[in-house]
Coordinates of C-alpha atoms in Angstrom, one line a residue:
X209 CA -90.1 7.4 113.2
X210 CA -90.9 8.0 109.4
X211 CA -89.6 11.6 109.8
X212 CA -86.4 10.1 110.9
X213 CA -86.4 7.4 108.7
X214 CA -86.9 10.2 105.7
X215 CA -84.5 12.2 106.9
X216 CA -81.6 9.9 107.4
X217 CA -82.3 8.6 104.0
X218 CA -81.8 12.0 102.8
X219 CA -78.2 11.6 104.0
X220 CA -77.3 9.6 100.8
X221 CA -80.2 10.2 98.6
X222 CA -78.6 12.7 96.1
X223 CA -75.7 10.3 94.9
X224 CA -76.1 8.0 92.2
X225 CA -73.6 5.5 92.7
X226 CA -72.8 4.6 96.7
X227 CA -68.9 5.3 96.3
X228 CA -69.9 8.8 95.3
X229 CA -71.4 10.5 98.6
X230 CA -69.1 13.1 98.6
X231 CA -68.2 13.3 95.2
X232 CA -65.2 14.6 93.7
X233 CA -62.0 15.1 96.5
X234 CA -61.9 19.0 97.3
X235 CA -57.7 20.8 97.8
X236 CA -57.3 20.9 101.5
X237 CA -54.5 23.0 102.8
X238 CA -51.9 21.0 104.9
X239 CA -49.4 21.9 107.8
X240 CA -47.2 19.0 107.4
X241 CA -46.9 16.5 104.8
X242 CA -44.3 13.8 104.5
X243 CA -43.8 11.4 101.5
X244 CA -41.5 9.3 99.5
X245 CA -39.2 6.9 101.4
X246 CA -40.3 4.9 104.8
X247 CA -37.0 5.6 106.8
X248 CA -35.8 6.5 110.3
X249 CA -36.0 9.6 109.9
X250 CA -39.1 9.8 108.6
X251 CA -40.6 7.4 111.8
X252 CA -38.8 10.2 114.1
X253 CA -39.8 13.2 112.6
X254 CA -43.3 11.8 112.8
X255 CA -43.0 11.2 116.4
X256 CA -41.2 14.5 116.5
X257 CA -44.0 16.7 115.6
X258 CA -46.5 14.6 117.6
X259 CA -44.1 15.6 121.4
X260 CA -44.5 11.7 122.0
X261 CA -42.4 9.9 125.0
X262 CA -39.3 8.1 124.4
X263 CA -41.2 4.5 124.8
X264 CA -43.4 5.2 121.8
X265 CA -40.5 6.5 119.4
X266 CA -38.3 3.4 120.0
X267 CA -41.5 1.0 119.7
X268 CA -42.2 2.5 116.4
X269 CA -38.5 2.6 115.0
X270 CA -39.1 -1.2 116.1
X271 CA -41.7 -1.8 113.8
X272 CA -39.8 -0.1 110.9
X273 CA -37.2 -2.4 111.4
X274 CA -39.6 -5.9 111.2
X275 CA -41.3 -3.8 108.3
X276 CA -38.2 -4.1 106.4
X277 CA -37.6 -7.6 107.1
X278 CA -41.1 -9.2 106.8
X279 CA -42.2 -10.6 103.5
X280 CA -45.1 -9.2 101.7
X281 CA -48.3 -12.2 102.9
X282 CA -48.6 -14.4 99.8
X283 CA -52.3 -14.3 100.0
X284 CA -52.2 -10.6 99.7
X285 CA -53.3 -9.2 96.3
X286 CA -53.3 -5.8 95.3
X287 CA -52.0 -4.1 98.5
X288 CA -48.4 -5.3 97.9
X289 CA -48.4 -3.7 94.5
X290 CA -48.7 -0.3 95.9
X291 CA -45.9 2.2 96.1
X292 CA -45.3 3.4 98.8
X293 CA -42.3 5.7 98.3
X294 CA -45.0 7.8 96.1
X295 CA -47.6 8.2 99.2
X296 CA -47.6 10.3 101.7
X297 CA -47.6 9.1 105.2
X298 CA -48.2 11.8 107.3
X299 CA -50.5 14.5 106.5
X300 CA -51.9 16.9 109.0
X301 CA -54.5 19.5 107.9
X302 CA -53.9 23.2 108.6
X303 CA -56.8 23.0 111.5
X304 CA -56.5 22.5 115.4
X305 CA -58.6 19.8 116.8
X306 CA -62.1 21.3 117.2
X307 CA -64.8 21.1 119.5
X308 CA -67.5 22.3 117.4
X309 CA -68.8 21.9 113.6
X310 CA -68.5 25.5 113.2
X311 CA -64.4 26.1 114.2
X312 CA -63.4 23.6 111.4
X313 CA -62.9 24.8 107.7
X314 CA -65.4 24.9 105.0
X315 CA -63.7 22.3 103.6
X316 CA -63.7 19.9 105.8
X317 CA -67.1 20.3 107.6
X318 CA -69.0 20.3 104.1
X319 CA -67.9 16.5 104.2
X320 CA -69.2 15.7 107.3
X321 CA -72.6 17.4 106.8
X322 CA -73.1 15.5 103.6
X323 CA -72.4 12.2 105.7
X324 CA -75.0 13.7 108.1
X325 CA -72.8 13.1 111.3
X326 CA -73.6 16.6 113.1
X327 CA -77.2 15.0 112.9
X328 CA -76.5 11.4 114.3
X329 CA -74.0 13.1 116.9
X330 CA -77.4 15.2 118.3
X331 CA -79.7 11.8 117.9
X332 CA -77.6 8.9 119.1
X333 CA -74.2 9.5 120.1
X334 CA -72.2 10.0 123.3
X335 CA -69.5 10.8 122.1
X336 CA -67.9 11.7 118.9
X337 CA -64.1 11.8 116.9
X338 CA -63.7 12.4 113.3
X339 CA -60.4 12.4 111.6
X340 CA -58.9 13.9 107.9
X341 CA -56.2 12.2 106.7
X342 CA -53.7 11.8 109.5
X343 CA -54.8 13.5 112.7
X344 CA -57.8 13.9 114.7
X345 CA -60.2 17.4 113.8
X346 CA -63.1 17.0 116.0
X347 CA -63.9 16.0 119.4
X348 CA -66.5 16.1 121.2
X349 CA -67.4 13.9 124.5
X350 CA -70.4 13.7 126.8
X351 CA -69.3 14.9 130.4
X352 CA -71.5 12.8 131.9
X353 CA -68.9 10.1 130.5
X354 CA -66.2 11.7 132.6
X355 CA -68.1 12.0 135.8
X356 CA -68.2 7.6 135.3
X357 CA -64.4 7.5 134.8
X358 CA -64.5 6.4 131.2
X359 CA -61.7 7.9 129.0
X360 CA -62.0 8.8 125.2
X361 CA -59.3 10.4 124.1
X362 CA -57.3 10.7 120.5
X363 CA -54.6 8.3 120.5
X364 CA -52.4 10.8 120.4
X365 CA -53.8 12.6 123.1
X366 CA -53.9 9.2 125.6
X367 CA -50.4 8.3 124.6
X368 CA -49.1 11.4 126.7
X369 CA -51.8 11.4 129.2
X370 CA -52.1 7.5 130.1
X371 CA -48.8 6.0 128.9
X372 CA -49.0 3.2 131.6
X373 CA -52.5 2.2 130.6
X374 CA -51.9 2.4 126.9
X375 CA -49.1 0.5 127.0
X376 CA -50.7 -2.6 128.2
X377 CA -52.4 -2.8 125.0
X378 CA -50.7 -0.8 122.3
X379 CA -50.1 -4.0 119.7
X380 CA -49.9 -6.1 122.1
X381 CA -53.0 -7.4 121.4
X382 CA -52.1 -7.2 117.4
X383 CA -48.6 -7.6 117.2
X384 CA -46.6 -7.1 114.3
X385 CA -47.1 -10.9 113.0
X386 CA -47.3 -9.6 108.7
X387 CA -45.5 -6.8 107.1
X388 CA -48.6 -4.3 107.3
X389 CA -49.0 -4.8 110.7
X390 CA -46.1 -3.7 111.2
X391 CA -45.9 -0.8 108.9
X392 CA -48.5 0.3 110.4
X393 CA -46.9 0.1 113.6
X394 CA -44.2 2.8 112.5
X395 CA -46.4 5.3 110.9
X396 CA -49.7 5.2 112.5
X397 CA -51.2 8.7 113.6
X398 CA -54.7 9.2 114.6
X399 CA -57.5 7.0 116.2
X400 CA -59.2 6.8 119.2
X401 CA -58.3 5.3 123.1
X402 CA -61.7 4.4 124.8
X403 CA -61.5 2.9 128.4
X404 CA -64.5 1.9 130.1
X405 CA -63.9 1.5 133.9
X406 CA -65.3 -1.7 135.7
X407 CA -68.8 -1.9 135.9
X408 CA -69.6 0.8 133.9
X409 CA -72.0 0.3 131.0
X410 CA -72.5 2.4 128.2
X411 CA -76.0 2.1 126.1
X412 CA -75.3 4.9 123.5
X413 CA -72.9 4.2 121.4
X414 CA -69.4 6.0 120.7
X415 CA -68.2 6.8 117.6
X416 CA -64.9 7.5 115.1
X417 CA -65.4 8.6 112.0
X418 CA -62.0 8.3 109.6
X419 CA -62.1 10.1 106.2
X420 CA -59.3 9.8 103.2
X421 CA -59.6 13.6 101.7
X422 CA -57.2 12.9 99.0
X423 CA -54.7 10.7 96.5
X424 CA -52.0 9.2 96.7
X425 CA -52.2 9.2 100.8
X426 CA -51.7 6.1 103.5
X427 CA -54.1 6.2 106.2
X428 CA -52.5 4.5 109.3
X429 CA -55.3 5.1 112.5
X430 CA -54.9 3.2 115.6
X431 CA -57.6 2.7 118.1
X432 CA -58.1 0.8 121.5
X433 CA -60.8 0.1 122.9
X434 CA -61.5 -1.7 126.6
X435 CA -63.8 -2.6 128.6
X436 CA -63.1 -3.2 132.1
X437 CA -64.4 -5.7 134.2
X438 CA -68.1 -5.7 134.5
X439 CA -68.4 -3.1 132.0
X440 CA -70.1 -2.5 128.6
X441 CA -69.5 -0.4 125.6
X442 CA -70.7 0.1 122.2
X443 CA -67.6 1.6 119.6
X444 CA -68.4 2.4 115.9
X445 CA -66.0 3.1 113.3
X446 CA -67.1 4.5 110.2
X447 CA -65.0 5.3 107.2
X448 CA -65.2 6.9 103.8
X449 CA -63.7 8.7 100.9
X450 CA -64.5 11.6 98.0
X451 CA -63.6 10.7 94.2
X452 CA -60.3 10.3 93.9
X453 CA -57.7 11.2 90.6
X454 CA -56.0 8.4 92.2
X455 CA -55.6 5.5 94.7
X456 CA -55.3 5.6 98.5
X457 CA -54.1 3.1 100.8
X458 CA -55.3 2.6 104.1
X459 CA -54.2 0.3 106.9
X460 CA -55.9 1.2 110.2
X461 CA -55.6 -1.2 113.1
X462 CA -58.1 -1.7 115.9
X463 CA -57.6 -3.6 119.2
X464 CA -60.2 -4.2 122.1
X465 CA -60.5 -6.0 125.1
X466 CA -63.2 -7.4 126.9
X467 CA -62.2 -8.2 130.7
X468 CA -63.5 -10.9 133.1
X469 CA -67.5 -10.4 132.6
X470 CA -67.5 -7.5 129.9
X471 CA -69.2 -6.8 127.2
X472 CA -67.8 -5.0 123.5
X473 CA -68.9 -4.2 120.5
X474 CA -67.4 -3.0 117.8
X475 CA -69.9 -1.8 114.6
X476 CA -67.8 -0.5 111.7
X477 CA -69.9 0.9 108.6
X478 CA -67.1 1.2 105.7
X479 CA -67.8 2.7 102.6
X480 CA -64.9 3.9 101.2
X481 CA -64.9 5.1 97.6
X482 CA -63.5 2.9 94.7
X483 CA -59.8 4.3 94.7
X484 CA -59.3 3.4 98.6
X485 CA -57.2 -0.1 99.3
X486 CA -58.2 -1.1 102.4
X487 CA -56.2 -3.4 104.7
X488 CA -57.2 -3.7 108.3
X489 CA -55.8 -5.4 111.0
X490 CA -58.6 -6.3 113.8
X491 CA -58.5 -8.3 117.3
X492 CA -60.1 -8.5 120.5
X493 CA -59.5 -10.6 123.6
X494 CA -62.3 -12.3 125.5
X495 CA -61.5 -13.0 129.6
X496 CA -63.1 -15.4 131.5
X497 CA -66.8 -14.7 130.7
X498 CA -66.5 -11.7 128.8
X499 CA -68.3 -11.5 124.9
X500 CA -67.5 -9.8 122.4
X501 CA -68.9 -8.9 119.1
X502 CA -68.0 -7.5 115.8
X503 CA -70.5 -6.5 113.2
X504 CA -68.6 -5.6 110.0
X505 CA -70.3 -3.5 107.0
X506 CA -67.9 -3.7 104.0
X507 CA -69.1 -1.8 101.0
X508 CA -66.9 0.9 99.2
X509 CA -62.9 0.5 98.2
X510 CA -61.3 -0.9 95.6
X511 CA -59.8 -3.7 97.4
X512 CA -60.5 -5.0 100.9
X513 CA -59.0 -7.3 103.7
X514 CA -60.5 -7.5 106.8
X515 CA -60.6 -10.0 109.5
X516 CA -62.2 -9.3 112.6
X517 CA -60.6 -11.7 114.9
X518 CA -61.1 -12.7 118.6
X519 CA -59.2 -14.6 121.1
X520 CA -61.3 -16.2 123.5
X521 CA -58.8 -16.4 126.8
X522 CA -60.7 -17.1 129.4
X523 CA -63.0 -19.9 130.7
X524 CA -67.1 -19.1 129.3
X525 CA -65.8 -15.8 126.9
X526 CA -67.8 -15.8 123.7
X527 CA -67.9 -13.9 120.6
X528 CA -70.1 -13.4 117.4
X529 CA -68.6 -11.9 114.2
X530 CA -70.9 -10.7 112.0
X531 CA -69.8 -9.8 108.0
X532 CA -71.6 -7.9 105.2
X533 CA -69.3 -7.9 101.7
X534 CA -70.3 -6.3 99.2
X535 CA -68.4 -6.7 95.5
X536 CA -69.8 -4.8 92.7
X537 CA -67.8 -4.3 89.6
X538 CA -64.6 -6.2 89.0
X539 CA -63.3 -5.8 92.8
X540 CA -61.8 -8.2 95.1
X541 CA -63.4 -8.5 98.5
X542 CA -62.1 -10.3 101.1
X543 CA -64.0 -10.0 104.6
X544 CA -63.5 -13.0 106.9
X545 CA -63.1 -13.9 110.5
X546 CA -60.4 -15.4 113.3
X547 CA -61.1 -17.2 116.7
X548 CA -59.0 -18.6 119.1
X549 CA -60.7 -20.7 121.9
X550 CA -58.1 -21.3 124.3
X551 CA -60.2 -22.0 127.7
X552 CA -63.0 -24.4 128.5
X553 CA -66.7 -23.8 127.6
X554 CA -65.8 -21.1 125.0
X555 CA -68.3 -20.0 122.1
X556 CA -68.1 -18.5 118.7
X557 CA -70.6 -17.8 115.6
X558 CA -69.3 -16.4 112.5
X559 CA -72.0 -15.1 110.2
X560 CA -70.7 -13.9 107.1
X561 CA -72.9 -12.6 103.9
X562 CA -71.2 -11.9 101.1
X563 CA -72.9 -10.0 97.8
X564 CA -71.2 -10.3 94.1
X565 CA -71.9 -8.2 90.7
X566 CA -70.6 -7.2 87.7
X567 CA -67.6 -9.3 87.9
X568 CA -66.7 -8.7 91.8
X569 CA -65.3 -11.1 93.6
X570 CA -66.2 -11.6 97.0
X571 CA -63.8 -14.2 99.6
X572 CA -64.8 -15.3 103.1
X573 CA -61.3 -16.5 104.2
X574 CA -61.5 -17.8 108.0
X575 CA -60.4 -19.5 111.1
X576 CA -61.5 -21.4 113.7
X577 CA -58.9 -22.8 116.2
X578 CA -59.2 -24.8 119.3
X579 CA -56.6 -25.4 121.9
X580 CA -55.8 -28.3 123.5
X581 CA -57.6 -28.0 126.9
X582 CA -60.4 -25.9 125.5
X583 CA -62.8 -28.8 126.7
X584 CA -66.9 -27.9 125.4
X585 CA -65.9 -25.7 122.8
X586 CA -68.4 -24.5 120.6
X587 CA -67.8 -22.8 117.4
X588 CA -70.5 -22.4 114.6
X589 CA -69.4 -20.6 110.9
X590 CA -72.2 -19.6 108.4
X591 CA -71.3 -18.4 105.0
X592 CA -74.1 -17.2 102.8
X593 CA -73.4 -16.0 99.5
X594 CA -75.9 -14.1 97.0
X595 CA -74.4 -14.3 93.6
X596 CA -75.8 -11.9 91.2
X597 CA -74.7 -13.0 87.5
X598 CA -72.6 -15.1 85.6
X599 CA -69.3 -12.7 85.7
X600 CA -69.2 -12.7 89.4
X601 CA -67.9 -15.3 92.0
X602 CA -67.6 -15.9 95.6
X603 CA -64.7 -18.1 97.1
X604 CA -65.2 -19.4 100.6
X605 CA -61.6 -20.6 102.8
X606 CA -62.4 -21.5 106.4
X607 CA -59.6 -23.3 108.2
X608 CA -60.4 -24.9 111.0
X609 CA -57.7 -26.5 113.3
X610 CA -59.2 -28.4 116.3
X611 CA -56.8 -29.7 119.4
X612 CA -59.6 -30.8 121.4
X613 CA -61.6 -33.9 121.4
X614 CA -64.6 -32.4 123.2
X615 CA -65.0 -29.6 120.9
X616 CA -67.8 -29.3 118.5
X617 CA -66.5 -27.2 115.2
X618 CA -69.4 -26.5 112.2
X619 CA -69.5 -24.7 109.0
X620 CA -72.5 -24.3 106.8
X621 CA -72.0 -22.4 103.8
X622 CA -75.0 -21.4 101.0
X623 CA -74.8 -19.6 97.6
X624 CA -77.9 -18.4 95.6
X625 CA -78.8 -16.3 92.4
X626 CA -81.9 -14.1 92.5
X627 CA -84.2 -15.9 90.3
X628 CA -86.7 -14.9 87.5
X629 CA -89.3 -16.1 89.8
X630 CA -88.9 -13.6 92.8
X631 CA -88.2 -11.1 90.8
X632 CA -91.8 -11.6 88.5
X633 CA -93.5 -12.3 92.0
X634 CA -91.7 -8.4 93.5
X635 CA -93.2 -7.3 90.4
X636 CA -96.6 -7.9 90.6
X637 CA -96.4 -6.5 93.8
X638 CA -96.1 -3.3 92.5
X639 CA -92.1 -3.0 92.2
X640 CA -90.0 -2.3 89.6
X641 CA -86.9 -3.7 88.5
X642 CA -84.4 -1.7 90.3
X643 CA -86.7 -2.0 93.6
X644 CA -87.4 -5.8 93.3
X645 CA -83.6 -6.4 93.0
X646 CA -82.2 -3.9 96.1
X647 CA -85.3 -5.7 97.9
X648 CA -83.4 -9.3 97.7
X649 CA -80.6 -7.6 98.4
X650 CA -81.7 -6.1 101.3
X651 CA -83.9 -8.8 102.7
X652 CA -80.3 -11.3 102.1
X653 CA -78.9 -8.8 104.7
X654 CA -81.2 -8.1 107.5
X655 CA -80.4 -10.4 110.5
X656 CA -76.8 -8.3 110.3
X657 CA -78.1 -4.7 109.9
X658 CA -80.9 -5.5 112.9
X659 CA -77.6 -5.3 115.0
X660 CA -77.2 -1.4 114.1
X661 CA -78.3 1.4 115.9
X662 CA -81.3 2.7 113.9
X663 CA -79.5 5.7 111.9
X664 CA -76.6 3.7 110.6
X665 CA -78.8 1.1 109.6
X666 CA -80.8 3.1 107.9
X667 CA -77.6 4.9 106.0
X668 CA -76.5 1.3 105.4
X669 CA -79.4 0.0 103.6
X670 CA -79.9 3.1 101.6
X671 CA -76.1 2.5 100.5
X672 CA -76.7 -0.7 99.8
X673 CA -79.8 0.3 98.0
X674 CA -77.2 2.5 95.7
X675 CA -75.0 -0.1 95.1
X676 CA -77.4 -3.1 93.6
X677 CA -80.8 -1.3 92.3
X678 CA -79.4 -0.5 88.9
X679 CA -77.6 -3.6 87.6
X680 CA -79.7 -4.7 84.6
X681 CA -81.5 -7.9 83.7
X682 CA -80.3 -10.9 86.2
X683 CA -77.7 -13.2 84.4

């Protein structure tokens, strides 16, 4: 285990700053690239080139059209001053999809060795996607998988393959109720489709890895997963970014559902470099005694919104929601949660810990609603907040709107400083400064990164580690 553990830590040990893993962004040749203004023409030539059916050209060409009528969210800052006409919103690398590490360019695969992923592929995973930019570069899936019936596919891929099954959920589960939902809905290209057939259960996890390889570039990913009824699976998303000259955008969207008795999970590890906006949009549905969970590690970016949310349909679903936000530096950070309990004996916990320095501003914003009807419905928030110096700040907004007399609705929220005390007391224990503080840190964290499969908390903490050990005498 120490091997491991020295080994995994190696993955991230040579950068001095977390947002710099992979350094500075490397040129990438292209196939296809397509910028400047969000038309028709530019939502069919993008369907075009990907040889989709009919139903999925006219549902994007849809979304354009609420795209340009929606108003930008007022509580939205820093994605809507973006411009968009100067990104581009399609750009596919000059590779094929591989099936190996050694068929993709130099380029490319010297990111993904940095990030270690060839390694936690071998160790812990079943099966694997990475994407660049816009499209989908490696694949790799278990066939052991495919004997059970379970399907992991690019998006792309399943959209030709299993149009009738993908249509049941394609935003339909995240419709396009804000402006970004539904741009998203018009350009998106990439992500994964996971089905899980009933009664199938899946121990080792499955992964996506999404990379941002250059400027001035909209990342629009979609991915679906479900689990049937009776089944189980495990997804992890994991994103990152070089050094940019300039800002990204991405606005990924991820929809699961848990069927009657199922169980998902969905870990993402984000770290994103600081010239990435990140906007998500992120819902599950619960059936009648299904759970699902979200555990949500929110690091890198310059800005971030996300909202793992869950709608709790059926009678005895349940769901936890787990948050890490980290804000280090003058950033706004906004990582918060949505659930729905609309069916009896339904139950929720929201744990959410945010971590501000340097001026960063980290916001829970949340929601708790209970339907009429939703008789015994339990739903428990937690918001812990570890405030590192005077120039920082944490803003907590949970809204809870309750419809049921029999439903019991709490929120406890905490915010703390690392004091003089622990620090002198870490001290004479033997630790320095730097160690002493990414050891709070760390220790402020823990009951979330437990949830992780050993490597990516490991890669996690070490992050983590980067980001807070070197932030001078506590304010």
């Amino acid at each position: 285990m120490e091997n491991e553990l020295a080994e995994l830590r190696g993955v991230v040990a040579g950068a001095e700053h977390a947002s710099e893993l992979l350094g500075v962004a490397k040129p990438v040749p292209y196939a296809v690239e397509l910028k400047g203004r969000i038309t028709r023409d530019m939502v069919e030539e993008i369907s075009r080139l990907k040889g989709e059916p009919d139903w999925m050209r006219r549902l994007r060409l849809s979304m354009l059209g609420l795209f340009e009528k929606l108003p930008t969210p007022r509580w939205v800052r820093g994605v809507g001053e973006i411009d968009l006409e100067a990104l581009v919103h399609y750009a596919k690398p000059q590779t094929e999809t591989a099936k190996s590490w050694d068929e993709l360019p130099k380029e490319i695969k010297e990111y993904y060795e940095k990030l270690g992923l060839p390694e936690m592929e071998a160790k812990a995973l079943l099966g694997l996607a990475t994407q660049f930019d816009s499209e989908i570069v490696y694949f790799n899936f278990k066939k052991k998988l495919q004997e059970k019936g379970v399907i992991m596919l690019p998006m792309d891929e399943a959209v030709k393959k299993y149009p009738d099954l993908v249509k049941q959920y394609f935003m339909r589960v995240f419709p396009a109720e804000h402006k970004f939902a539904a741009l998203h809905g018009a350009l998106w290209s990439g992500g994964t489709f996971i089905y899980v057939p009933p009664g199938v259960k899946i121990e080792q996890p499955l992964e996506t890895f999404f990379l941002i390889g250059g400027s001035m570039e909209s990342q629009m990913e979609h991915s679906i997963v479900v689990a049937d009824r009776g089944a189980y699976v495990h997804w992890i998303e994991a994103c990152s970014a070089p050094r940019l000259l300039k800002y990204s955008f991405h606005n990924g969207m991820v929809e699961g559902y848990a069927h009657e008795g199922a169980g998902l999970k969905i870990t993402t590890v984000q770290n994103w470099s600081r010239d990435i906006v990140n906007f998500n949009n992120k819902r599950a549905v619960a059936e009648a005694g299904a759970h699902v969970q979200w555990v949500e590690g929110s690091i890198g970016s310059k800005t971030t919104y996300t909202f793992p949310s869950t709608i709790l349909k059926g009678e005895g679903a349940s769901t936890e929601i787990y948050g890490i936000t980290a804000a280090n530096g003058g950033l706004w950070k906004e990582n918060g949660a949505k659930v729905w309990h609309l069916a009896p004996d339904t139950r929720s916990r929201v744990v959410n810990k945010s971590i501000s320095a340097r001026g960063g501003t980290s916001v829970y914003r949340g929601m708790v609603y209970v339907a009429k009807g939703a008789k015994n419905a339990r739903s428990h928030v937690q918001c812990d907040a570890l405030v590192l110096d005077g120039d920082s700040a944490n803003i907590t907004m949970p809204h809870d709107q309750v419809f049921e007399d029999t439903a019991v609705v709490t929120h406890e929220a905490t915010a703390s400083r690392i004091s003089e005390e622990k620090l002198m007391y870490l001290r004479s224990r033997g630790f320095t400064e730097d160690e002493a503080k990414a050891s709070i840190v760390l220790g402020f964290v823990s009951d979330v990164v437990k949830d992780l499969p050993f490597e990516y908390a490991v890669v996690l903490q070490r992050v983590l580690e980067l980001e807070f050990s070197k932030l001078g005498r506590v304010g």
